[in-house]
């Protein structure tokens, strides 16, 4: 079932790429395994999936350790949940990527806490593209300054931008919001930042995200099914 779902999601990504005139393979699939157990990750891994996203630090670290102990090789773990600055250490120690850097303090701590024997932590700056006042993410007009400061930290490697817009009523309005993230991504590259990752699109809106230039879609329920336990605050 997980393997069939993965194939169906890959087919959606390929079709969206074809419609956008983008090369097949230009969009990476991140399987969001939050709330699902290590066995679900193992099944996806057996079907060839290697990149997994987790939202909650403790749950994520437990899965990382279980699957390491089970000998599953080559998994890339992405932290995609909101990060408090007092919870950065386990993330710096156990994850490969963090998509949700939205303040310099969090980035500085991740850089200081990244173990020297590991490669630099790959990070995206999270941008609040639809302007909700209570949402995580830096405002677009502050993104350049934060991105430049993050790029200068020794143990981080800035890879791009990430956004989680509100669900849009239709394809065109979804594209309009994702398009703002894409325009910002291009503008930061004009400033010399060399970003290669635009993390946007989920189960319900990945087509609009791919049409708008996403290079990485984060997909949970379309792969693993409905999530059953509520998200901890
Ligand atoms: C849960 C989550 C996803 C996956 O959402 P689905 O709708 O299940 O695909 C993607 N990104 C983030 C940041 C999430 O928290």
Tab-separated table of C-alpha atoms and ligand atoms in Angstrom:
chain	number	residue	atom	x	y	z
A	1	UNK	CA	0.000	0.000	0.000
A	2	UNK	CA	2.754	2.492	0.950
A	3	UNK	CA	4.690	1.357	-2.079
A	4	UNK	CA	1.666	1.838	-4.382
A	5	UNK	CA	1.028	5.258	-2.853
A	6	UNK	CA	4.633	6.257	-3.450
A	7	UNK	CA	4.329	5.248	-7.085
A	8	UNK	CA	1.126	7.244	-7.440
A	9	UNK	CA	2.733	10.339	-5.915
A	10	UNK	CA	5.775	9.965	-8.172
A	11	UNK	CA	3.393	9.743	-11.137
A	12	UNK	CA	1.671	12.965	-10.035
A	13	UNK	CA	5.050	14.703	-9.780
A	14	UNK	CA	6.084	13.470	-13.232
A	15	UNK	CA	2.845	14.618	-14.794
A	16	UNK	CA	3.120	18.019	-13.118
A	17	UNK	CA	6.701	18.344	-14.402
A	18	UNK	CA	5.616	17.393	-17.914
A	19	UNK	CA	2.804	19.956	-17.865
A	20	UNK	CA	5.214	22.641	-16.671
A	21	UNK	CA	7.807	21.712	-19.284
A	22	UNK	CA	10.244	20.780	-16.550
A	23	UNK	CA	12.582	17.792	-16.767
A	24	UNK	CA	11.518	14.599	-15.064
A	25	UNK	CA	13.563	14.316	-11.905
A	26	UNK	CA	13.747	18.056	-11.257
A	27	UNK	CA	11.503	17.677	-8.195
A	28	UNK	CA	12.548	15.634	-5.188
A	29	UNK	CA	9.996	13.801	-3.064
A	30	UNK	CA	10.292	14.146	0.704
A	31	UNK	CA	8.117	11.542	2.456
A	32	UNK	CA	6.660	13.146	5.584
A	33	UNK	CA	6.483	10.360	8.155
A	34	UNK	CA	5.374	12.350	11.205
A	35	UNK	CA	2.940	10.387	13.398
A	36	UNK	CA	3.742	7.149	11.518
A	37	UNK	CA	5.982	4.539	13.056
A	38	UNK	CA	9.376	3.235	12.074
A	39	UNK	CA	7.731	0.275	10.312
A	40	UNK	CA	5.977	2.657	7.894
A	41	UNK	CA	9.327	4.321	7.153
A	42	UNK	CA	10.883	0.903	6.619
A	43	UNK	CA	8.207	0.013	4.079
A	44	UNK	CA	8.766	3.237	2.163
A	45	UNK	CA	12.522	2.637	2.332
A	46	UNK	CA	12.017	-0.866	0.882
A	47	UNK	CA	10.150	0.780	-1.990
A	48	UNK	CA	13.202	2.943	-2.665
A	49	UNK	CA	12.317	6.146	-0.789
A	50	UNK	CA	15.314	7.686	0.991
A	51	UNK	CA	14.354	11.217	2.130
A	52	UNK	CA	11.993	11.510	5.115
A	53	UNK	CA	10.565	14.513	6.918
A	54	UNK	CA	9.672	14.791	10.598
A	55	UNK	CA	7.991	17.629	12.501
A	56	UNK	CA	8.462	16.806	16.159
A	57	UNK	CA	12.006	16.613	17.421
A	58	UNK	CA	11.645	13.821	19.931
A	59	UNK	CA	9.515	11.620	17.698
A	60	UNK	CA	11.924	12.190	14.838
A	61	UNK	CA	15.045	11.396	16.838
A	62	UNK	CA	13.478	8.164	18.109
A	63	UNK	CA	12.780	7.039	14.551
A	64	UNK	CA	16.257	8.006	13.381
A	65	UNK	CA	17.736	5.859	16.140
A	66	UNK	CA	15.369	2.908	15.622
A	67	UNK	CA	16.098	2.759	11.925
A	68	UNK	CA	19.827	3.147	12.396
A	69	UNK	CA	19.694	0.237	14.832
A	70	UNK	CA	17.683	-1.745	12.275
A	71	UNK	CA	20.487	-1.173	9.779
A	72	UNK	CA	18.578	0.853	7.167
A	73	UNK	CA	21.236	2.651	5.193
A	74	UNK	CA	21.226	5.851	3.236
A	75	UNK	CA	18.278	7.650	4.818
A	76	UNK	CA	18.301	11.435	4.709
A	77	UNK	CA	16.322	13.017	7.573
A	78	UNK	CA	14.711	16.435	7.183
A	79	UNK	CA	13.349	18.454	10.105
A	80	UNK	CA	10.297	20.338	8.813
A	81	UNK	CA	8.617	21.347	12.080
A	82	UNK	CA	8.808	24.651	13.948
A	83	UNK	CA	12.012	24.863	15.966
A	84	UNK	CA	12.416	26.465	19.358
A	85	UNK	CA	15.916	27.628	20.104
A	86	UNK	CA	16.126	25.395	23.204
A	87	UNK	CA	15.430	22.275	21.068
A	88	UNK	CA	18.103	22.741	18.454
A	89	UNK	CA	20.752	20.359	19.799
A	90	UNK	CA	19.082	17.012	18.995
A	91	UNK	CA	18.224	18.382	15.561
A	92	UNK	CA	21.843	19.441	14.923
A	93	UNK	CA	22.991	16.001	16.062
A	94	UNK	CA	20.520	13.717	14.265
A	95	UNK	CA	19.129	15.395	11.158
A	96	UNK	CA	20.656	16.082	7.746
A	97	UNK	CA	18.409	19.002	6.800
A	98	UNK	CA	16.335	21.689	8.537
A	99	UNK	CA	13.668	23.474	6.459
A	100	UNK	CA	12.329	25.777	9.144
A	101	UNK	CA	15.070	28.287	9.967
A	102	UNK	CA	13.251	31.563	10.539
A	103	UNK	CA	15.490	33.390	13.013
A	104	UNK	CA	19.194	33.961	13.231
A	105	UNK	CA	19.355	32.706	16.810
A	106	UNK	CA	18.109	29.260	15.800
A	107	UNK	CA	20.581	29.152	12.905
A	108	UNK	CA	23.483	30.173	15.150
A	109	UNK	CA	22.670	27.465	17.655
A	110	UNK	CA	22.335	24.813	14.956
A	111	UNK	CA	25.723	25.831	13.573
A	112	UNK	CA	27.408	25.779	16.997
A	113	UNK	CA	25.836	22.438	17.898
A	114	UNK	CA	26.466	20.621	14.627
A	115	UNK	CA	28.953	17.838	15.528
A	116	UNK	CA	32.327	18.344	13.816
A	117	UNK	CA	32.412	14.791	12.447
A	118	UNK	CA	29.192	15.325	10.478
A	119	UNK	CA	28.877	17.227	7.200
A	120	UNK	CA	27.373	20.725	7.448
A	121	UNK	CA	23.659	20.812	8.193
A	122	UNK	CA	21.690	21.618	5.021
A	123	UNK	CA	19.154	24.348	5.716
A	124	UNK	CA	16.305	26.306	4.170
A	125	UNK	CA	14.989	29.625	5.392
A	126	UNK	CA	11.249	29.429	6.004
A	127	UNK	CA	9.333	32.332	4.494
A	128	UNK	CA	5.835	33.474	5.401
A	129	UNK	CA	4.627	34.139	1.856
A	130	UNK	CA	0.974	34.702	2.630
A	131	UNK	CA	1.448	37.098	5.474
A	132	UNK	CA	-0.480	35.451	8.306
A	133	UNK	CA	0.574	37.279	11.508
A	134	UNK	CA	0.733	34.104	13.615
A	135	UNK	CA	2.607	32.038	11.102
A	136	UNK	CA	6.169	30.863	11.303
A	137	UNK	CA	8.584	32.119	8.743
A	138	UNK	CA	10.416	35.316	8.054
A	139	UNK	CA	8.600	38.000	6.077
A	140	UNK	CA	9.679	38.143	2.433
A	141	UNK	CA	11.259	41.571	2.853
A	142	UNK	CA	13.480	40.207	5.640
A	143	UNK	CA	14.492	37.042	3.844
A	144	UNK	CA	17.607	38.399	2.119
A	145	UNK	CA	19.158	39.652	5.336
A	146	UNK	CA	18.475	36.396	7.198
A	147	UNK	CA	19.625	34.256	4.265
A	148	UNK	CA	22.918	36.148	4.020
A	149	UNK	CA	23.543	35.770	7.748
A	150	UNK	CA	22.703	32.045	7.646
A	151	UNK	CA	24.920	31.504	4.609
A	152	UNK	CA	27.848	32.923	6.584
A	153	UNK	CA	27.576	30.397	9.440
A	154	UNK	CA	30.363	27.813	9.341
A	155	UNK	CA	28.493	24.574	10.047
A	156	UNK	CA	25.377	25.260	7.993
A	157	UNK	CA	24.930	25.139	4.256
A	158	UNK	CA	22.104	27.331	3.029
A	159	UNK	CA	20.247	25.465	0.277
A	160	UNK	CA	17.074	27.442	-0.263
A	161	UNK	CA	13.666	28.556	0.870
A	162	UNK	CA	10.669	26.744	2.296
A	163	UNK	CA	7.051	27.848	2.664
A	164	UNK	CA	3.737	26.450	3.936
A	165	UNK	CA	0.980	28.668	2.551
A	166	UNK	CA	-2.614	28.298	3.675
A	167	UNK	CA	-4.632	25.913	1.487
A	168	UNK	CA	-5.800	27.877	-1.547
A	169	UNK	CA	-9.328	27.648	-3.008
A	170	UNK	CA	-8.132	26.754	-6.503
A	171	UNK	CA	-5.119	26.009	-8.657
A	172	UNK	CA	-4.614	29.574	-9.889
A	173	UNK	CA	-4.601	31.107	-6.425
A	174	UNK	CA	-2.270	28.376	-5.157
A	175	UNK	CA	0.081	29.210	-8.035
A	176	UNK	CA	-0.109	32.927	-7.223
A	177	UNK	CA	1.117	32.332	-3.671
A	178	UNK	CA	3.760	29.763	-4.622
A	179	UNK	CA	4.843	32.162	-7.354
A	180	UNK	CA	5.777	34.727	-4.713
A	181	UNK	CA	8.105	32.204	-3.082
A	182	UNK	CA	9.591	31.448	-6.483
A	183	UNK	CA	10.146	35.150	-7.220
A	184	UNK	CA	11.886	35.601	-3.885
A	185	UNK	CA	14.048	32.523	-4.539
A	186	UNK	CA	15.099	33.994	-7.906
A	187	UNK	CA	15.758	37.402	-6.342
A	188	UNK	CA	18.039	35.901	-3.691
A	189	UNK	CA	19.954	34.056	-6.385
A	190	UNK	CA	20.403	37.315	-8.275
A	191	UNK	CA	21.981	38.578	-5.029
A	192	UNK	CA	24.508	35.760	-5.303
A	193	UNK	CA	23.214	33.213	-2.807
A	194	UNK	CA	23.319	30.147	-5.131
A	195	UNK	CA	20.188	28.503	-3.761
A	196	UNK	CA	19.103	25.200	-5.346
A	197	UNK	CA	16.134	24.141	-3.193
A	198	UNK	CA	12.629	25.528	-3.155
A	199	UNK	CA	10.710	23.402	-0.633
A	200	UNK	CA	6.981	23.806	-1.270
A	201	UNK	CA	3.943	21.681	-2.047
A	202	UNK	CA	2.182	18.980	-0.012
A	203	UNK	CA	-0.328	16.177	-0.676
A	204	UNK	CA	-3.103	18.531	-1.754
A	205	UNK	CA	-1.221	21.189	-3.672
A	206	UNK	CA	1.895	19.613	-5.117
A	207	UNK	CA	0.771	20.188	-8.717
A	208	UNK	CA	0.504	23.951	-8.188
A	209	UNK	CA	3.849	23.971	-6.385
A	210	UNK	CA	5.593	22.094	-9.210
A	211	UNK	CA	3.996	24.401	-11.784
A	212	UNK	CA	5.441	27.315	-9.777
A	213	UNK	CA	9.006	26.010	-9.561
A	214	UNK	CA	9.153	23.815	-6.464
A	215	UNK	CA	12.223	21.558	-6.379
A	216	UNK	CA	11.118	19.538	-3.348
A	217	UNK	CA	7.598	18.542	-2.349
A	218	UNK	CA	6.820	17.378	1.189
A	219	UNK	CA	4.147	14.700	1.043
A	220	UNK	CA	2.681	12.866	4.024
A	221	UNK	CA	-0.910	11.662	3.883
A	222	UNK	CA	-0.872	10.758	0.169
A	223	UNK	CA	1.890	8.253	1.004
A	224	UNK	CA	1.186	7.045	4.526
A	225	UNK	CA	-2.571	7.663	4.847
A	226	UNK	CA	-4.598	9.743	7.273
A	227	UNK	CA	-2.705	10.851	10.369
A	228	UNK	CA	-4.311	9.602	13.550
A	229	UNK	CA	-2.793	11.075	16.582
A	230	UNK	CA	-3.092	14.814	16.999
A	231	UNK	CA	-0.054	16.952	16.649
A	232	UNK	CA	1.491	17.894	19.997
A	233	UNK	CA	1.511	21.656	20.527
B	1	LIG	C1	2.610	17.490	7.754
B	1	LIG	C2	3.403	18.358	6.840
B	1	LIG	C3	3.502	18.062	5.475
B	1	LIG	C4	2.754	16.937	4.812
B	1	LIG	O1	1.403	17.238	4.726
B	1	LIG	P1	0.376	16.302	3.903
B	1	LIG	O2	-0.770	17.184	3.663
B	1	LIG	O3	0.089	15.136	4.760
B	1	LIG	O4	1.074	15.915	2.643
B	1	LIG	C5	4.317	18.872	4.708
B	1	LIG	N1	5.007	19.904	5.233
B	1	LIG	C6	4.940	20.217	6.535
B	1	LIG	C7	5.716	21.361	7.062
B	1	LIG	C8	4.125	19.458	7.369
B	1	LIG	O5	4.046	19.796	8.670
